[in-house]
Amino acid sequence: FDRMAAVLTLWIAALTAVAAAQSLHDLPVCNVNTSAISVSGLSAGAFMAVQFHVAFSSSVMAAGVIAGGPYYCAQDEFTTALTECMTLPEGINIEALVAATERFASSSKIDATSNLARARVYLYSGSKDTVVNPGGMHKLQQYYTHYVTSGNIQTEFSIASQHGFPTVDEGIECTRLGEPFILKCNYNAALQILQNAYGPLQPAVDPIAANLQKFDQSQFGPGASLLPEGYVYVPTACQNRSTLCRLHVALHGCEQSTEFVQTQFVEETGYNGIAEANNIVIIYPQSAKDILKDNPNGCFDWWGYTGSDYAVQSGKQMAAIKAMVDHVTGKAHTL
């Protein structure tokens, strides 16, 4: 009887896996303006967004950063990530990070830093954030100021919010710390990020549930510590390839992937309604928790748990996300 039960359990698990795989869609190919690709993120996703922007600056024209810090802040050291980058930002040496950036660029590990001159950058830090010290975002502003044309950096550091993604009316109380790390602050960070990137936008409309789809991430990032499935929101007008659309990558924070908060980051941060009204495709990559790699909270890699090249174009997660972008835009990619 025990043997039959074990066989039955394995059979049910196999059927469940097949059903889950069949429910995944292929990531679509859309008619995307390749001059209108942007990225944003919260916390670990914010550090990753900065990495992605700097490393692929020839194709990523704007970045929105909520509670993050400068490029290559951790310098391949987990202890540095926890100390200088998150709690003791006075120890962040911007000159050293700029020098490292130039070193990577000169060896073609990232795009030329001259591309950053035309970038548009949005920076947000809640004054009550107890997880990522707001001083780190001031250091990030200093880093970007070294490269970005004056006037192209927008900041919001005055709102008394905790650590999380600020929205108008979704999530928990603005000054509270906890899951889903989405905050009800009467502030539309998604709109600010996208408008800073693209200019004035049409008001958000109700997102269409069928336009939010799961896609198979495994084909883009084998070994990249990503979940089997990511999410993509494809506005109605972007589905027939006759409309020229824009593309945004939104990166969740630690403990904010679907393993922790289901689809709350994907559905409650406010991006999808804006996307539907303004023909912006939104990719939501999903990072996986991995205790063996000292990443139990499912953070994107900004300190080196996937390899020492985590901050350059060849980094496993960096390459995977770029491959997703290239696929949606119809470009060939190599991993």
GROMACS .gro file of C-alpha atoms in nm:
model
  335
    1PHE     CA    1   0.000   0.000   0.000
    2ASP     CA    2   0.280   0.243   0.091
    3ARG     CA    3   0.449   0.176  -0.244
    4MET     CA    4   0.126   0.239  -0.434
    5ALA     CA    5   0.072   0.562  -0.241
    6ALA     CA    6   0.424   0.678  -0.325
    7VAL     CA    7   0.373   0.603  -0.695
    8LEU     CA    8   0.040   0.785  -0.691
    9THR     CA    9   0.201   1.087  -0.523
   10LEU     CA   10   0.474   1.101  -0.788
   11TRP     CA   11   0.216   1.066  -1.065
   12ILE     CA   12   0.008   1.353  -0.926
   13ALA     CA   13   0.321   1.568  -0.887
   14ALA     CA   14   0.417   1.496  -1.249
   15LEU     CA   15   0.071   1.589  -1.374
   16THR     CA   16   0.081   1.908  -1.167
   17ALA     CA   17   0.418   2.002  -1.317
   18VAL     CA   18   0.291   1.937  -1.670
   19ALA     CA   19  -0.022   2.144  -1.606
   20ALA     CA   20   0.187   2.429  -1.466
   21ALA     CA   21   0.417   2.420  -1.768
   22GLN     CA   22   0.123   2.422  -2.006
   23SER     CA   23  -0.022   2.729  -1.830
   24LEU     CA   24   0.292   2.929  -1.912
   25HIS     CA   25   0.289   3.146  -2.222
   26ASP     CA   26   0.588   3.224  -2.435
   27LEU     CA   27   0.717   3.575  -2.377
   28PRO     CA   28   0.562   3.770  -2.666
   29VAL     CA   29   0.740   3.962  -2.937
   30CYS     CA   30   0.603   4.315  -2.969
   31ASN     CA   31   0.658   4.620  -3.187
   32VAL     CA   32   0.876   4.810  -2.942
   33ASN     CA   33   1.048   5.143  -2.986
   34THR     CA   34   1.401   5.038  -2.891
   35SER     CA   35   1.476   5.396  -2.789
   36ALA     CA   36   1.206   5.374  -2.520
   37ILE     CA   37   1.329   5.096  -2.290
   38SER     CA   38   1.343   5.172  -1.917
   39VAL     CA   39   1.391   4.989  -1.587
   40SER     CA   40   1.291   5.035  -1.223
   41GLY     CA   41   1.317   4.851  -0.896
   42LEU     CA   42   1.267   4.852  -0.521
   43SER     CA   43   1.539   4.765  -0.268
   44ALA     CA   44   1.739   4.471  -0.410
   45GLY     CA   45   1.546   4.532  -0.730
   46ALA     CA   46   1.660   4.893  -0.712
   47PHE     CA   47   2.026   4.797  -0.687
   48MET     CA   48   1.966   4.559  -0.979
   49ALA     CA   49   1.789   4.832  -1.178
   50VAL     CA   50   2.095   5.057  -1.137
   51GLN     CA   51   2.323   4.772  -1.244
   52PHE     CA   52   2.109   4.699  -1.548
   53HIS     CA   53   2.086   5.066  -1.646
   54VAL     CA   54   2.459   5.129  -1.617
   55ALA     CA   55   2.566   4.803  -1.781
   56PHE     CA   56   2.326   4.837  -2.076
   57SER     CA   57   2.318   5.216  -2.101
   58SER     CA   58   2.325   5.213  -2.482
   59SER     CA   59   1.977   5.058  -2.487
   60VAL     CA   60   1.821   5.152  -2.150
   61MET     CA   61   1.724   5.519  -2.157
   62ALA     CA   62   1.582   5.567  -1.806
   63ALA     CA   63   1.584   5.423  -1.456
   64GLY     CA   64   1.356   5.453  -1.154
   65VAL     CA   65   1.517   5.365  -0.822
   66ILE     CA   66   1.334   5.321  -0.490
   67ALA     CA   67   1.549   5.253  -0.182
   68GLY     CA   68   1.866   5.140  -0.356
   69GLY     CA   69   2.220   5.266  -0.390
   70PRO     CA   70   2.512   5.326  -0.627
   71TYR     CA   71   2.634   5.092  -0.898
   72TYR     CA   72   2.865   4.814  -0.773
   73CYS     CA   73   2.810   4.934  -0.417
   74ALA     CA   74   2.874   4.593  -0.257
   75GLN     CA   75   3.189   4.533  -0.463
   76ASP     CA   76   3.134   4.156  -0.453
   77GLU     CA   77   3.113   4.152  -0.072
   78PHE     CA   78   2.798   4.052   0.117
   79THR     CA   79   2.924   4.224   0.432
   80THR     CA   80   2.967   4.551   0.242
   81ALA     CA   81   2.613   4.516   0.107
   82LEU     CA   82   2.475   4.488   0.461
   83THR     CA   83   2.689   4.766   0.609
   84GLU     CA   84   2.790   5.055   0.383
   85CYS     CA   85   2.522   5.001   0.119
   86MET     CA   86   2.225   4.953   0.352
   87THR     CA   87   2.299   5.098   0.694
   88LEU     CA   88   2.622   5.304   0.693
   89PRO     CA   89   2.620   5.498   0.364
   90GLU     CA   90   2.882   5.743   0.486
   91GLY     CA   91   3.130   5.465   0.411
   92ILE     CA   92   3.037   5.452   0.041
   93ASN     CA   93   3.328   5.579  -0.169
   94ILE     CA   94   3.177   5.724  -0.488
   95GLU     CA   95   3.517   5.792  -0.644
   96ALA     CA   96   3.606   5.423  -0.609
   97LEU     CA   97   3.274   5.315  -0.760
   98VAL     CA   98   3.314   5.554  -1.053
   99ALA     CA   99   3.665   5.416  -1.107
  100ALA     CA  100   3.528   5.061  -1.107
  101THR     CA  101   3.258   5.164  -1.354
  102GLU     CA  102   3.518   5.310  -1.588
  103ARG     CA  103   3.729   4.998  -1.555
  104PHE     CA  104   3.437   4.777  -1.656
  105ALA     CA  105   3.354   5.008  -1.948
  106SER     CA  106   3.713   5.023  -2.074
  107SER     CA  107   3.724   4.642  -2.084
  108SER     CA  108   3.383   4.629  -2.262
  109LYS     CA  109   3.217   4.447  -1.973
  110ILE     CA  110   2.952   4.721  -1.973
  111ASP     CA  111   2.845   4.983  -2.227
  112ALA     CA  112   3.033   5.311  -2.262
  113THR     CA  113   2.950   5.545  -1.974
  114SER     CA  114   2.907   5.833  -2.220
  115ASN     CA  115   2.559   5.690  -2.291
  116LEU     CA  116   2.450   5.792  -1.941
  117ALA     CA  117   2.470   6.162  -2.026
  118ARG     CA  118   2.128   6.146  -2.193
  119ALA     CA  119   1.967   5.918  -1.934
  120ARG     CA  120   1.661   6.013  -1.732
  121VAL     CA  121   1.671   5.906  -1.368
  122TYR     CA  122   1.410   5.905  -1.092
  123LEU     CA  123   1.521   5.852  -0.730
  124TYR     CA  124   1.293   5.791  -0.430
  125SER     CA  125   1.374   5.729  -0.066
  126GLY     CA  126   1.127   5.739   0.221
  127SER     CA  127   1.251   5.947   0.512
  128LYS     CA  128   1.130   5.676   0.755
  129ASP     CA  129   1.304   5.386   0.577
  130THR     CA  130   1.473   5.165   0.837
  131VAL     CA  131   1.596   4.896   0.595
  132VAL     CA  132   1.796   5.095   0.338
  133ASN     CA  133   1.935   5.411   0.494
  134PRO     CA  134   1.817   5.712   0.288
  135GLY     CA  135   2.176   5.832   0.278
  136GLY     CA  136   2.248   5.559   0.026
  137MET     CA  137   2.012   5.721  -0.220
  138HIS     CA  138   2.189   6.054  -0.175
  139LYS     CA  139   2.510   5.869  -0.261
  140LEU     CA  140   2.336   5.728  -0.570
  141GLN     CA  141   2.236   6.081  -0.669
  142GLN     CA  142   2.603   6.180  -0.636
  143TYR     CA  143   2.705   5.882  -0.852
  144TYR     CA  144   2.455   5.960  -1.127
  145THR     CA  145   2.543   6.330  -1.117
  146HIS     CA  146   2.894   6.231  -1.227
  147TYR     CA  147   2.746   6.103  -1.556
  148VAL     CA  148   2.396   6.234  -1.621
  149THR     CA  149   2.322   6.573  -1.775
  150SER     CA  150   2.211   6.831  -1.520
  151GLY     CA  151   1.833   6.846  -1.492
  152ASN     CA  152   1.777   6.483  -1.593
  153ILE     CA  153   1.769   6.352  -1.236
  154GLN     CA  154   1.440   6.380  -1.046
  155THR     CA  155   1.439   6.310  -0.671
  156GLU     CA  156   1.176   6.263  -0.403
  157PHE     CA  157   1.325   6.229  -0.055
  158SER     CA  158   1.069   6.416   0.155
  159ILE     CA  159   0.786   6.165   0.202
  160ALA     CA  160   0.767   6.000   0.546
  161SER     CA  161   0.739   5.643   0.418
  162GLN     CA  162   0.889   5.318   0.539
  163HIS     CA  163   1.069   5.065   0.324
  164GLY     CA  164   0.844   4.974   0.034
  165PHE     CA  165   0.688   5.076  -0.295
  166PRO     CA  166   0.468   5.388  -0.249
  167THR     CA  167   0.124   5.387  -0.408
  168VAL     CA  168  -0.190   5.596  -0.381
  169ASP     CA  169  -0.408   5.345  -0.198
  170GLU     CA  170  -0.266   4.991  -0.222
  171GLY     CA  171  -0.075   4.798   0.043
  172ILE     CA  172  -0.018   4.870   0.410
  173GLU     CA  173   0.010   5.195   0.605
  174CYS     CA  174   0.279   5.423   0.465
  175THR     CA  175   0.492   5.421   0.782
  176ARG     CA  176   0.459   5.046   0.848
  177LEU     CA  177   0.730   4.790   0.771
  178GLY     CA  178   0.628   4.450   0.639
  179GLU     CA  179   0.492   4.241   0.354
  180PRO     CA  180   0.398   4.302   0.083
  181PHE     CA  181   0.630   4.606   0.103
  182ILE     CA  182   0.373   4.806  -0.090
  183LEU     CA  183   0.275   5.125   0.089
  184LYS     CA  184  -0.043   5.330   0.093
  185CYS     CA  185   0.116   5.676   0.080
  186ASN     CA  186  -0.117   5.877  -0.146
  187TYR     CA  187   0.175   5.889  -0.388
  188ASN     CA  188   0.194   5.723  -0.729
  189ALA     CA  189   0.555   5.615  -0.766
  190ALA     CA  190   0.484   5.406  -1.077
  191LEU     CA  191   0.343   5.712  -1.253
  192GLN     CA  192   0.636   5.929  -1.146
  193ILE     CA  193   0.886   5.670  -1.271
  194LEU     CA  194   0.718   5.623  -1.609
  195GLN     CA  195   0.650   5.994  -1.664
  196ASN     CA  196   1.008   6.079  -1.580
  197ALA     CA  197   1.114   5.828  -1.844
  198TYR     CA  198   0.859   5.906  -2.116
  199GLY     CA  199   0.713   6.248  -2.048
  200PRO     CA  200   0.343   6.327  -1.984
  201LEU     CA  201   0.121   6.019  -1.993
  202GLN     CA  202  -0.251   5.950  -2.021
  203PRO     CA  203  -0.432   5.875  -1.692
  204ALA     CA  204  -0.432   5.512  -1.586
  205VAL     CA  205  -0.725   5.291  -1.679
  206ASP     CA  206  -0.833   4.961  -1.528
  207PRO     CA  207  -0.584   4.695  -1.631
  208ILE     CA  208  -0.723   4.398  -1.825
  209ALA     CA  209  -0.672   4.072  -1.638
  210ALA     CA  210  -0.614   3.868  -1.955
  211ASN     CA  211  -0.328   4.100  -2.058
  212LEU     CA  212  -0.120   3.987  -1.758
  213GLN     CA  213   0.045   3.657  -1.843
  214LYS     CA  214   0.296   3.417  -1.693
  215PHE     CA  215   0.591   3.328  -1.911
  216ASP     CA  216   0.866   3.069  -1.894
  217GLN     CA  217   1.182   3.228  -1.752
  218SER     CA  218   1.393   2.913  -1.770
  219GLN     CA  219   1.471   2.963  -2.141
  220PHE     CA  220   1.635   3.297  -2.063
  221GLY     CA  221   1.833   3.232  -1.750
  222PRO     CA  222   1.948   2.876  -1.678
  223GLY     CA  223   2.142   2.887  -1.352
  224ALA     CA  224   2.042   3.248  -1.285
  225SER     CA  225   1.843   3.178  -0.966
  226LEU     CA  226   1.515   3.283  -1.125
  227LEU     CA  227   1.175   3.127  -1.062
  228PRO     CA  228   1.034   2.908  -1.341
  229GLU     CA  229   0.783   3.177  -1.430
  230GLY     CA  230   0.791   3.553  -1.472
  231TYR     CA  231   0.507   3.789  -1.558
  232VAL     CA  232   0.448   4.028  -1.845
  233TYR     CA  233   0.171   4.282  -1.898
  234VAL     CA  234   0.099   4.341  -2.266
  235PRO     CA  235  -0.149   4.624  -2.332
  236THR     CA  236  -0.426   4.548  -2.578
  237ALA     CA  237  -0.284   4.782  -2.843
  238CYS     CA  238   0.058   4.614  -2.820
  239GLN     CA  239  -0.066   4.265  -2.901
  240ASN     CA  240  -0.107   4.297  -3.277
  241ARG     CA  241   0.234   4.452  -3.356
  242SER     CA  242   0.074   4.734  -3.553
  243THR     CA  243   0.118   4.981  -3.265
  244LEU     CA  244   0.462   5.107  -3.168
  245CYS     CA  245   0.495   5.048  -2.792
  246ARG     CA  246   0.743   5.119  -2.515
  247LEU     CA  247   0.901   4.868  -2.276
  248HIS     CA  248   0.964   4.882  -1.902
  249VAL     CA  249   1.125   4.625  -1.671
  250ALA     CA  250   0.997   4.632  -1.308
  251LEU     CA  251   1.212   4.452  -1.050
  252HIS     CA  252   1.073   4.343  -0.713
  253GLY     CA  253   1.250   4.369  -0.380
  254CYS     CA  254   1.353   4.097  -0.136
  255GLU     CA  255   1.061   3.890  -0.003
  256GLN     CA  256   0.848   4.037  -0.281
  257SER     CA  257   0.852   3.775  -0.555
  258THR     CA  258   0.556   3.548  -0.614
  259GLU     CA  259   0.714   3.301  -0.369
  260PHE     CA  260   0.641   3.550  -0.090
  261VAL     CA  261   0.353   3.782  -0.186
  262GLN     CA  262   0.198   3.600  -0.482
  263THR     CA  263   0.120   3.861  -0.752
  264GLN     CA  264   0.088   4.166  -0.529
  265PHE     CA  265   0.399   4.340  -0.666
  266VAL     CA  266   0.290   4.257  -1.019
  267GLU     CA  267  -0.069   4.376  -0.974
  268GLU     CA  268  -0.071   4.637  -0.697
  269THR     CA  269   0.222   4.871  -0.765
  270GLY     CA  270   0.020   5.061  -1.026
  271TYR     CA  271   0.219   4.992  -1.340
  272ASN     CA  272  -0.040   4.793  -1.534
  273GLY     CA  273  -0.316   5.055  -1.550
  274ILE     CA  274  -0.067   5.314  -1.671
  275ALA     CA  275   0.074   5.064  -1.918
  276GLU     CA  276  -0.269   4.986  -2.064
  277ALA     CA  277  -0.346   5.354  -2.119
  278ASN     CA  278  -0.007   5.436  -2.269
  279ASN     CA  279   0.103   5.128  -2.465
  280ILE     CA  280   0.389   5.027  -2.236
  281VAL     CA  281   0.479   4.659  -2.211
  282ILE     CA  282   0.589   4.571  -1.855
  283ILE     CA  283   0.817   4.273  -1.782
  284TYR     CA  284   0.822   4.147  -1.422
  285PRO     CA  285   1.119   3.908  -1.382
  286GLN     CA  286   1.101   3.690  -1.070
  287SER     CA  287   1.405   3.602  -0.859
  288ALA     CA  288   1.411   3.275  -0.663
  289LYS     CA  289   1.509   3.218  -0.304
  290ASP     CA  290   1.809   2.991  -0.261
  291ILE     CA  291   1.932   2.911   0.089
  292LEU     CA  292   2.243   2.737  -0.045
  293LYS     CA  293   2.348   3.066  -0.208
  294ASP     CA  294   2.272   3.270   0.105
  295ASN     CA  295   1.968   3.421  -0.063
  296PRO     CA  296   1.672   3.299   0.146
  297ASN     CA  297   1.467   3.612   0.068
  298GLY     CA  298   1.460   3.584  -0.311
  299CYS     CA  299   1.661   3.903  -0.371
  300PHE     CA  300   1.801   3.995  -0.709
  301ASP     CA  301   2.178   3.965  -0.712
  302TRP     CA  302   2.360   4.287  -0.632
  303TRP     CA  303   2.641   4.143  -0.417
  304GLY     CA  304   2.764   3.835  -0.605
  305TYR     CA  305   2.575   3.521  -0.507
  306THR     CA  306   2.543   3.416  -0.875
  307GLY     CA  307   2.908   3.489  -0.953
  308SER     CA  308   3.166   3.764  -0.940
  309ASP     CA  309   3.045   3.909  -1.272
  310TYR     CA  310   2.699   3.986  -1.125
  311ALA     CA  311   2.722   4.361  -1.200
  312VAL     CA  312   2.835   4.343  -1.564
  313GLN     CA  313   2.665   4.230  -1.883
  314SER     CA  314   2.778   3.868  -1.848
  315GLY     CA  315   2.624   3.833  -1.501
  316LYS     CA  316   2.370   3.550  -1.501
  317GLN     CA  317   2.069   3.759  -1.397
  318MET     CA  318   2.180   4.061  -1.597
  319ALA     CA  319   2.211   3.851  -1.913
  320ALA     CA  320   1.879   3.677  -1.846
  321ILE     CA  321   1.686   4.002  -1.809
  322LYS     CA  322   1.857   4.148  -2.115
  323ALA     CA  323   1.759   3.836  -2.308
  324MET     CA  324   1.396   3.891  -2.204
  325VAL     CA  325   1.414   4.250  -2.327
  326ASP     CA  326   1.576   4.144  -2.653
  327HIS     CA  327   1.312   3.877  -2.708
  328VAL     CA  328   1.022   4.120  -2.663
  329THR     CA  329   1.186   4.368  -2.899
  330GLY     CA  330   1.249   4.095  -3.157
  331LYS     CA  331   1.628   4.093  -3.126
  332ALA     CA  332   1.832   3.775  -3.119
  333HIS     CA  333   2.015   3.706  -2.796
  334THR     CA  334   2.287   3.480  -2.664
  335LEU     CA  335   2.329   3.357  -2.309
   0.00000   0.00000   0.00000
